[in-house]
PDB file of C-alpha atoms and ligand atoms in Angstrom:
ATOM      1  CA  MET A   1     -48.291  14.288-144.943  1.00 46.00           C
ATOM      2  CA  ALA A   2     -51.644  12.710-145.663  1.00 48.00           C
ATOM      3  CA  THR A   3     -54.077  14.360-148.031  1.00 62.00           C
ATOM      4  CA  THR A   4     -52.929  17.919-148.667  1.00 78.00           C
ATOM      5  CA  GLU A   5     -51.102  19.055-151.792  1.00 82.00           C
ATOM      6  CA  TYR A   6     -48.139  21.408-151.403  1.00 83.00           C
ATOM      7  CA  SER A   7     -49.896  23.865-153.720  1.00 91.00           C
ATOM      8  CA  ASP A   8     -52.844  24.090-151.270  1.00 94.00           C
ATOM      9  CA  ILE A   9     -50.420  24.986-148.490  1.00 96.00           C
ATOM     10  CA  ALA A  10     -48.791  27.634-150.687  1.00 95.00           C
ATOM     11  CA  TYR A  11     -52.172  29.248-151.530  1.00 96.00           C
ATOM     12  CA  ALA A  12     -53.206  29.210-147.856  1.00 97.00           C
ATOM     13  CA  ALA A  13     -49.887  30.780-146.845  1.00 97.00           C
ATOM     14  CA  GLN A  14     -50.231  33.463-149.492  1.00 95.00           C
ATOM     15  CA  ALA A  15     -53.654  34.405-148.133  1.00 96.00           C
ATOM     16  CA  LEU A  16     -52.355  34.578-144.541  1.00 96.00           C
ATOM     17  CA  ALA A  17     -49.186  36.485-145.421  1.00 94.00           C
ATOM     18  CA  GLY A  18     -51.273  39.621-146.025  1.00 93.00           C
ATOM     19  CA  CYS A  19     -52.527  39.596-142.410  1.00 95.00           C
ATOM     20  CA  GLN A  20     -51.266  41.826-139.623  1.00 95.00           C
ATOM     21  CA  ARG A  21     -52.930  40.139-136.654  1.00 96.00           C
ATOM     22  CA  LEU A  22     -53.065  36.374-136.967  1.00 97.00           C
ATOM     23  CA  LEU A  23     -55.034  34.325-134.463  1.00 98.00           C
ATOM     24  CA  VAL A  24     -53.961  30.686-134.083  1.00 98.00           C
ATOM     25  CA  LEU A  25     -56.431  28.416-132.310  1.00 98.00           C
ATOM     26  CA  THR A  26     -55.171  25.005-131.272  1.00 97.00           C
ATOM     27  CA  GLY A  27     -57.129  22.014-129.995  1.00 96.00           C
ATOM     28  CA  ALA A  28     -56.563  18.467-128.823  1.00 94.00           C
ATOM     29  CA  GLY A  29     -55.103  17.311-132.155  1.00 95.00           C
ATOM     30  CA  MET A  30     -52.131  19.655-131.637  1.00 97.00           C
ATOM     31  CA  SER A  31     -51.142  18.046-128.326  1.00 96.00           C
ATOM     32  CA  ALA A  32     -52.138  14.526-129.437  1.00 95.00           C
ATOM     33  CA  ASP A  33     -49.246  14.709-131.907  1.00 95.00           C
ATOM     34  CA  SER A  34     -46.949  15.059-128.885  1.00 95.00           C
ATOM     35  CA  GLY A  35     -48.504  11.967-127.302  1.00 92.00           C
ATOM     36  CA  VAL A  36     -50.825  13.767-124.865  1.00 91.00           C
ATOM     37  CA  PRO A  37     -53.946  11.617-124.326  1.00 81.00           C
ATOM     38  CA  THR A  38     -57.044  13.471-125.549  1.00 76.00           C
ATOM     39  CA  PHE A  39     -60.368  13.779-123.710  1.00 67.00           C
ATOM     40  CA  ARG A  40     -62.910  13.567-126.519  1.00 64.00           C
ATOM     41  CA  GLY A  41     -63.216  11.207-129.485  1.00 62.00           C
ATOM     42  CA  LYS A  42     -63.654   7.462-129.573  1.00 64.00           C
ATOM     43  CA  ASP A  43     -60.453   6.643-127.630  1.00 65.00           C
ATOM     44  CA  GLY A  44     -60.631   9.810-125.509  1.00 67.00           C
ATOM     45  CA  LEU A  45     -60.130   9.818-121.753  1.00 66.00           C
ATOM     46  CA  TRP A  46     -63.774  10.702-121.114  1.00 63.00           C
ATOM     47  CA  THR A  47     -64.809   7.321-122.544  1.00 65.00           C
ATOM     48  CA  GLN A  48     -62.653   5.557-119.932  1.00 66.00           C
ATOM     49  CA  ILE A  49     -63.151   7.652-116.829  1.00 68.00           C
ATOM     50  CA  ASP A  50     -66.017   9.414-115.114  1.00 76.00           C
ATOM     51  CA  ALA A  51     -65.741  13.074-116.062  1.00 72.00           C
ATOM     52  CA  GLU A  52     -68.307  14.117-113.452  1.00 74.00           C
ATOM     53  CA  LYS A  53     -66.141  12.675-110.681  1.00 82.00           C
ATOM     54  CA  LEU A  54     -62.793  14.006-111.870  1.00 84.00           C
ATOM     55  CA  ALA A  55     -63.596  17.290-113.552  1.00 88.00           C
ATOM     56  CA  SER A  56     -66.374  18.977-111.628  1.00 91.00           C
ATOM     57  CA  VAL A  57     -66.659  21.010-108.445  1.00 94.00           C
ATOM     58  CA  ASP A  58     -69.029  18.425-106.949  1.00 93.00           C
ATOM     59  CA  GLY A  59     -66.638  15.585-107.757  1.00 93.00           C
ATOM     60  CA  PHE A  60     -63.769  17.471-106.086  1.00 95.00           C
ATOM     61  CA  ARG A  61     -65.889  18.222-103.025  1.00 94.00           C
ATOM     62  CA  ALA A  62     -66.772  14.529-102.691  1.00 94.00           C
ATOM     63  CA  ASP A  63     -63.230  13.187-103.119  1.00 94.00           C
ATOM     64  CA  PRO A  64     -60.503  15.850-103.333  1.00 95.00           C
ATOM     65  CA  GLU A  65     -57.650  13.386-102.878  1.00 94.00           C
ATOM     66  CA  GLY A  66     -59.021  11.037-105.566  1.00 92.00           C
ATOM     67  CA  VAL A  67     -59.220  13.966-107.995  1.00 94.00           C
ATOM     68  CA  TRP A  68     -55.695  15.099-107.115  1.00 95.00           C
ATOM     69  CA  GLU A  69     -54.345  11.589-107.590  1.00 92.00           C
ATOM     70  CA  TRP A  70     -55.657  11.535-111.146  1.00 91.00           C
ATOM     71  CA  TYR A  71     -54.350  15.051-111.904  1.00 94.00           C
ATOM     72  CA  ARG A  72     -50.899  14.284-110.500  1.00 94.00           C
ATOM     73  CA  GLN A  73     -50.767  11.269-112.834  1.00 91.00           C
ATOM     74  CA  ARG A  74     -51.879  13.419-115.789  1.00 92.00           C
ATOM     75  CA  ARG A  75     -49.266  16.064-114.982  1.00 95.00           C
ATOM     76  CA  PHE A  76     -46.659  13.307-114.903  1.00 93.00           C
ATOM     77  CA  GLU A  77     -47.791  11.965-118.303  1.00 93.00           C
ATOM     78  CA  VAL A  78     -47.846  15.424-119.906  1.00 95.00           C
ATOM     79  CA  ALA A  79     -44.426  16.298-118.459  1.00 95.00           C
ATOM     80  CA  SER A  80     -42.961  13.288-120.258  1.00 94.00           C
ATOM     81  CA  CYS A  81     -44.299  14.505-123.655  1.00 96.00           C
ATOM     82  CA  ARG A  82     -42.182  16.748-125.874  1.00 97.00           C
ATOM     83  CA  PRO A  83     -43.158  19.635-128.195  1.00 98.00           C
ATOM     84  CA  HIS A  84     -43.228  18.747-131.902  1.00 98.00           C
ATOM     85  CA  ALA A  85     -42.261  20.618-135.060  1.00 98.00           C
ATOM     86  CA  GLY A  86     -45.664  22.330-135.323  1.00 98.00           C
ATOM     87  CA  GLN A  87     -45.447  23.971-131.906  1.00 98.00           C
ATOM     88  CA  ARG A  88     -41.831  24.987-132.504  1.00 98.00           C
ATOM     89  CA  ALA A  89     -42.704  26.478-135.900  1.00 98.00           C
ATOM     90  CA  LEU A  90     -45.416  28.554-134.227  1.00 97.00           C
ATOM     91  CA  ALA A  91     -42.879  29.941-131.756  1.00 97.00           C
ATOM     92  CA  MET A  92     -40.602  30.794-134.671  1.00 96.00           C
ATOM     93  CA  LEU A  93     -43.411  32.617-136.511  1.00 95.00           C
ATOM     94  CA  GLN A  94     -44.255  34.611-133.405  1.00 94.00           C
ATOM     95  CA  HIS A  95     -40.698  35.764-132.805  1.00 92.00           C
ATOM     96  CA  TYR A  96     -39.304  36.012-136.322  1.00 85.00           C
ATOM     97  CA  LEU A  97     -41.645  38.590-137.865  1.00 79.00           C
ATOM     98  CA  PRO A  98     -42.873  40.714-134.953  1.00 71.00           C
ATOM     99  CA  GLN A  99     -42.970  43.965-136.981  1.00 78.00           C
ATOM    100  CA  SER A 100     -44.996  42.554-139.857  1.00 84.00           C
ATOM    101  CA  LEU A 101     -47.205  39.961-138.225  1.00 92.00           C
ATOM    102  CA  SER A 102     -48.564  39.855-134.699  1.00 95.00           C
ATOM    103  CA  VAL A 103     -49.456  36.263-133.728  1.00 96.00           C
ATOM    104  CA  LEU A 104     -51.753  35.407-130.825  1.00 97.00           C
ATOM    105  CA  VAL A 105     -52.086  31.754-129.843  1.00 98.00           C
ATOM    106  CA  ALA A 106     -55.152  30.536-127.949  1.00 97.00           C
ATOM    107  CA  THR A 107     -55.728  26.923-126.998  1.00 97.00           C
ATOM    108  CA  THR A 108     -58.326  24.696-125.424  1.00 95.00           C
ATOM    109  CA  ASN A 109     -55.460  22.438-124.303  1.00 96.00           C
ATOM    110  CA  GLU A 110     -54.459  22.669-120.656  1.00 95.00           C
ATOM    111  CA  ASP A 111     -50.917  21.343-121.130  1.00 97.00           C
ATOM    112  CA  ASP A 112     -47.758  23.489-121.396  1.00 97.00           C
ATOM    113  CA  LEU A 113     -46.334  22.140-124.659  1.00 97.00           C
ATOM    114  CA  LEU A 114     -46.749  25.446-126.536  1.00 98.00           C
ATOM    115  CA  GLU A 115     -44.869  27.307-123.804  1.00 98.00           C
ATOM    116  CA  ARG A 116     -42.152  24.670-123.741  1.00 97.00           C
ATOM    117  CA  ALA A 117     -41.799  25.082-127.524  1.00 98.00           C
ATOM    118  CA  GLY A 118     -41.189  28.814-126.959  1.00 98.00           C
ATOM    119  CA  VAL A 119     -44.617  30.268-127.799  1.00 98.00           C
ATOM    120  CA  SER A 120     -45.304  33.468-125.797  1.00 96.00           C
ATOM    121  CA  ASP A 121     -48.476  34.704-124.085  1.00 96.00           C
ATOM    122  CA  VAL A 122     -50.564  31.591-124.760  1.00 98.00           C
ATOM    123  CA  LEU A 123     -54.234  32.057-123.865  1.00 97.00           C
ATOM    124  CA  HIS A 124     -55.475  28.902-122.125  1.00 97.00           C
ATOM    125  CA  VAL A 125     -59.223  29.016-122.622  1.00 96.00           C
ATOM    126  CA  HIS A 126     -59.834  25.925-120.466  1.00 94.00           C
ATOM    127  CA  GLY A 127     -57.261  26.656-117.766  1.00 96.00           C
ATOM    128  CA  ARG A 128     -53.792  25.259-117.160  1.00 96.00           C
ATOM    129  CA  LEU A 129     -52.993  21.782-115.918  1.00 96.00           C
ATOM    130  CA  PHE A 130     -49.858  22.834-114.049  1.00 96.00           C
ATOM    131  CA  ASP A 131     -51.497  25.672-112.131  1.00 97.00           C
ATOM    132  CA  THR A 132     -52.608  24.953-108.584  1.00 97.00           C
ATOM    133  CA  VAL A 133     -55.332  27.370-107.460  1.00 97.00           C
ATOM    134  CA  CYS A 134     -57.532  28.069-104.427  1.00 97.00           C
ATOM    135  CA  SER A 135     -60.773  26.046-104.552  1.00 97.00           C
ATOM    136  CA  GLN A 136     -62.573  29.017-102.931  1.00 96.00           C
ATOM    137  CA  HIS A 137     -61.369  31.479-105.604  1.00 93.00           C
ATOM    138  CA  CYS A 138     -59.645  33.795-103.105  1.00 97.00           C
ATOM    139  CA  GLY A 139     -57.256  34.703-105.915  1.00 94.00           C
ATOM    140  CA  TRP A 140     -54.259  32.596-104.882  1.00 97.00           C
ATOM    141  CA  SER A 141     -52.581  30.500-107.582  1.00 96.00           C
ATOM    142  CA  VAL A 142     -49.133  29.102-108.297  1.00 96.00           C
ATOM    143  CA  SER A 143     -47.352  27.276-111.103  1.00 94.00           C
ATOM    144  CA  ASP A 144     -46.782  23.767-109.758  1.00 91.00           C
ATOM    145  CA  ASP A 145     -44.827  22.144-112.569  1.00 84.00           C
ATOM    146  CA  GLN A 146     -41.946  20.595-110.634  1.00 82.00           C
ATOM    147  CA  ASP A 147     -43.120  18.188-107.957  1.00 88.00           C
ATOM    148  CA  ASN A 148     -46.820  18.789-107.215  1.00 91.00           C
ATOM    149  CA  SER A 149     -45.814  19.931-103.730  1.00 91.00           C
ATOM    150  CA  TRP A 150     -48.447  22.690-103.649  1.00 93.00           C
ATOM    151  CA  SER A 151     -51.169  20.094-104.203  1.00 91.00           C
ATOM    152  CA  LEU A 152     -50.497  18.791-100.677  1.00 88.00           C
ATOM    153  CA  CYS A 153     -50.897  22.133 -98.874  1.00 91.00           C
ATOM    154  CA  PRO A 154     -53.908  24.246 -97.908  1.00 96.00           C
ATOM    155  CA  CYS A 155     -54.265  27.640 -99.636  1.00 97.00           C
ATOM    156  CA  PRO A 156     -51.618  29.895 -97.964  1.00 97.00           C
ATOM    157  CA  ASN A 157     -53.993  32.839 -98.333  1.00 97.00           C
ATOM    158  CA  CYS A 158     -57.264  31.528 -96.850  1.00 98.00           C
ATOM    159  CA  GLY A 159     -56.674  27.934 -95.722  1.00 97.00           C
ATOM    160  CA  ALA A 160     -59.159  26.343 -98.168  1.00 97.00           C
ATOM    161  CA  LEU A 161     -58.328  23.251-100.212  1.00 97.00           C
ATOM    162  CA  VAL A 162     -56.295  23.846-103.351  1.00 97.00           C
ATOM    163  CA  ARG A 163     -57.269  22.325-106.711  1.00 97.00           C
ATOM    164  CA  PRO A 164     -55.878  21.929-110.240  1.00 96.00           C
ATOM    165  CA  GLY A 165     -56.081  25.007-112.503  1.00 96.00           C
ATOM    166  CA  SER A 166     -58.080  23.209-115.199  1.00 95.00           C
ATOM    167  CA  THR A 167     -61.529  24.549-116.047  1.00 94.00           C
ATOM    168  CA  TRP A 168     -64.113  21.934-115.077  1.00 94.00           C
ATOM    169  CA  PHE A 169     -67.538  21.026-116.429  1.00 90.00           C
ATOM    170  CA  GLY A 170     -70.139  23.647-115.607  1.00 89.00           C
ATOM    171  CA  GLU A 171     -67.540  26.332-114.785  1.00 93.00           C
ATOM    172  CA  HIS A 172     -67.274  29.761-116.423  1.00 91.00           C
ATOM    173  CA  LEU A 173     -64.308  30.360-118.694  1.00 92.00           C
ATOM    174  CA  ASN A 174     -61.624  32.759-117.517  1.00 89.00           C
ATOM    175  CA  GLU A 175     -62.919  36.251-118.344  1.00 91.00           C
ATOM    176  CA  GLN A 176     -59.478  37.797-118.685  1.00 92.00           C
ATOM    177  CA  VAL A 177     -58.623  35.222-121.330  1.00 94.00           C
ATOM    178  CA  LEU A 178     -61.855  35.891-123.222  1.00 94.00           C
ATOM    179  CA  HIS A 179     -61.251  39.669-123.059  1.00 95.00           C
ATOM    180  CA  SER A 180     -57.717  39.299-124.423  1.00 96.00           C
ATOM    181  CA  LEU A 181     -59.091  37.196-127.238  1.00 94.00           C
ATOM    182  CA  GLU A 182     -61.769  39.779-128.031  1.00 93.00           C
ATOM    183  CA  ARG A 183     -59.322  42.713-127.897  1.00 96.00           C
ATOM    184  CA  PHE A 184     -56.969  41.113-130.405  1.00 96.00           C
ATOM    185  CA  ASP A 185     -59.333  41.716-133.353  1.00 95.00           C
ATOM    186  CA  PRO A 186     -57.638  39.300-135.809  1.00 97.00           C
ATOM    187  CA  ASP A 187     -57.653  39.726-139.577  1.00 97.00           C
ATOM    188  CA  GLY A 188     -56.821  36.058-140.235  1.00 98.00           C
ATOM    189  CA  CYS A 189     -56.966  32.758-138.457  1.00 98.00           C
ATOM    190  CA  VAL A 190     -55.386  29.287-138.408  1.00 98.00           C
ATOM    191  CA  VAL A 191     -57.266  26.515-136.604  1.00 98.00           C
ATOM    192  CA  VAL A 192     -55.114  23.488-135.762  1.00 98.00           C
ATOM    193  CA  GLY A 193     -56.344  20.107-134.536  1.00 96.00           C
ATOM    194  CA  SER A 194     -59.574  21.453-133.089  1.00 95.00           C
ATOM    195  CA  SER A 195     -62.956  19.724-133.251  1.00 90.00           C
ATOM    196  CA  SER A 196     -64.406  23.247-133.755  1.00 86.00           C
ATOM    197  CA  LEU A 197     -67.318  22.258-131.521  1.00 84.00           C
ATOM    198  CA  VAL A 198     -66.469  23.985-128.240  1.00 83.00           C
ATOM    199  CA  GLN A 199     -68.013  27.449-127.801  1.00 86.00           C
ATOM    200  CA  PRO A 200     -67.413  30.350-127.627  1.00 87.00           C
ATOM    201  CA  ILE A 201     -64.108  29.750-129.432  1.00 90.00           C
ATOM    202  CA  ALA A 202     -65.704  27.728-132.230  1.00 94.00           C
ATOM    203  CA  ALA A 203     -67.732  30.782-133.318  1.00 95.00           C
ATOM    204  CA  ILE A 204     -64.672  32.955-134.099  1.00 96.00           C
ATOM    205  CA  PRO A 205     -63.334  31.326-137.308  1.00 97.00           C
ATOM    206  CA  PRO A 206     -66.684  31.112-139.179  1.00 97.00           C
ATOM    207  CA  GLU A 207     -67.363  34.780-138.319  1.00 97.00           C
ATOM    208  CA  LEU A 208     -63.972  35.808-139.681  1.00 97.00           C
ATOM    209  CA  ALA A 209     -64.531  33.751-142.840  1.00 97.00           C
ATOM    210  CA  LEU A 210     -67.947  35.366-143.317  1.00 97.00           C
ATOM    211  CA  SER A 211     -66.361  38.814-143.192  1.00 97.00           C
ATOM    212  CA  GLY A 212     -63.926  37.812-145.923  1.00 97.00           C
ATOM    213  CA  ARG A 213     -60.866  37.127-143.728  1.00 98.00           C
ATOM    214  CA  PRO A 214     -58.677  34.128-144.539  1.00 98.00           C
ATOM    215  CA  VAL A 215     -59.329  31.122-142.273  1.00 98.00           C
ATOM    216  CA  VAL A 216     -57.104  28.064-142.655  1.00 98.00           C
ATOM    217  CA  GLU A 217     -57.952  24.798-140.960  1.00 98.00           C
ATOM    218  CA  ILE A 218     -55.459  21.982-140.343  1.00 98.00           C
ATOM    219  CA  ASN A 219     -56.981  18.709-139.192  1.00 97.00           C
ATOM    220  CA  ILE A 220     -56.647  15.001-139.899  1.00 95.00           C
ATOM    221  CA  GLU A 221     -60.397  14.881-140.518  1.00 95.00           C
ATOM    222  CA  ARG A 222     -63.023  17.354-141.646  1.00 96.00           C
ATOM    223  CA  THR A 223     -64.955  19.228-138.939  1.00 95.00           C
ATOM    224  CA  PRO A 224     -68.021  21.521-138.809  1.00 95.00           C
ATOM    225  CA  LEU A 225     -65.638  24.382-139.707  1.00 96.00           C
ATOM    226  CA  SER A 226     -64.169  22.781-142.851  1.00 97.00           C
ATOM    227  CA  ALA A 227     -66.893  23.900-145.263  1.00 96.00           C
ATOM    228  CA  ALA A 228     -66.708  27.520-144.053  1.00 96.00           C
ATOM    229  CA  ALA A 229     -62.897  27.706-143.935  1.00 97.00           C
ATOM    230  CA  THR A 230     -61.070  29.451-146.793  1.00 97.00           C
ATOM    231  CA  TYR A 231     -58.649  26.520-146.949  1.00 97.00           C
ATOM    232  CA  TYR A 232     -58.903  23.087-145.367  1.00 97.00           C
ATOM    233  CA  LEU A 233     -55.525  21.355-145.162  1.00 97.00           C
ATOM    234  CA  GLY A 234     -55.907  17.655-144.353  1.00 97.00           C
ATOM    235  CA  GLY A 235     -53.107  16.248-142.212  1.00 96.00           C
ATOM    236  CA  SER A 236     -51.583  16.321-138.758  1.00 96.00           C
ATOM    237  CA  ALA A 237     -50.456  19.419-136.874  1.00 97.00           C
ATOM    238  CA  SER A 238     -46.851  18.233-136.695  1.00 97.00           C
ATOM    239  CA  SER A 239     -46.582  17.622-140.449  1.00 97.00           C
ATOM    240  CA  VAL A 240     -48.686  20.400-142.038  1.00 98.00           C
ATOM    241  CA  LEU A 241     -48.201  23.362-139.675  1.00 98.00           C
ATOM    242  CA  PRO A 242     -44.393  23.625-140.126  1.00 98.00           C
ATOM    243  CA  LEU A 243     -44.838  23.628-143.922  1.00 97.00           C
ATOM    244  CA  LEU A 244     -47.552  26.297-143.735  1.00 97.00           C
ATOM    245  CA  ILE A 245     -45.457  28.508-141.439  1.00 97.00           C
ATOM    246  CA  ASP A 246     -42.405  28.082-143.636  1.00 96.00           C
ATOM    247  CA  GLN A 247     -44.459  29.301-146.607  1.00 95.00           C
ATOM    248  CA  ILE A 248     -46.005  32.219-144.664  1.00 95.00           C
ATOM    249  CA  THR A 249     -42.558  33.367-143.569  1.00 93.00           C
ATOM    250  CA  SER A 250     -41.208  33.169-147.133  1.00 92.00           C
ATOM    251  CA  ALA A 251     -44.224  35.050-148.510  1.00 90.00           C
ATOM    252  CA  VAL A 252     -43.901  37.856-145.930  1.00 89.00           C
ATOM    253  CA  VAL A 253     -40.148  38.202-146.505  1.00 87.00           C
ATOM    254  CA  ARG A 254     -40.671  38.218-150.296  1.00 86.00           C
ATOM    255  CA  SER A 255     -43.279  40.975-150.055  1.00 83.00           C
ATOM    256  CA  GLN A 256     -40.924  43.032-147.855  1.00 80.00           C
ATOM    257  CA  HIS A 257     -38.189  42.746-150.498  1.00 77.00           C
ATOM    258  CA  VAL A 258     -40.622  43.925-153.154  1.00 77.00           C
ATOM    259  CA  GLU A 259     -41.589  46.912-150.976  1.00 76.00           C
ATOM    260  CA  GLU A 260     -37.921  47.780-150.385  1.00 77.00           C
ATOM    261  CA  ARG A 261     -37.255  47.699-154.115  1.00 77.00           C
ATOM    262  CA  VAL A 262     -40.232  49.985-154.783  1.00 75.00           C
ATOM    263  CA  VAL A 263     -38.936  52.462-152.160  1.00 73.00           C
ATOM    264  CA  GLU A 264     -35.388  52.333-153.571  1.00 74.00           C
ATOM    265  CA  GLY A 265     -36.624  52.689-157.177  1.00 66.00           C
TER     266      GLY A 265
HETATM  267 ZN1   ZN B 301     -57.605  30.697-100.868  1.00 65.05          ZN
END
């Protein structure tokens, strides 16, 4: 662990343990710890490849097979990555304390590492890499995580070309996902490995912090959110998040024991 003291983690956990609806937002730093190449930043994929050609409707129209070739390669790379301790700890938190703490996980990552770690109902704000969808939005989509075979076929519903389920530049975000996020109405938030630059998601944590809700940020470097966050924990997702979740779990269980004793007494 890099820069964070254990006491900071304990204070942050104590603040979050009083929540009933915890929103966890994860960004590229979460998947980077599993070895997934990131898009932004100085070594990001967008510095090496032409985003307009590979991640836009116009680029796909001009060269659908070229776009698919790149996405098949990316699916292959992501499939060879494994979930780390941070993602697994999140799954544990979600399933271990369902009566006391409801945990919703939303991510700007398109990979499936959270699901493979056991996290349920992940909201993919920027789409899902392993979905293959109709390029004409007729409503057809399929999970294509085995052999990319659907990428070779026309849409079985309308005959149009199929495309990867990622959200491309200039496209609207999935409204259902945004509605689910809005409906959740969190009373606390953890932001992990996110640049906190991409809207509308980036606006949620500062708003919560302004209304007095605990917001904990985990990142290897400070971001535009850090100053507004209740606690900034410097370090990687795979090292800090498991420690934070361990402490949250202990704090919740401790408070339940205290409540039981009060009832018994
Ligand atoms: Zn179709």
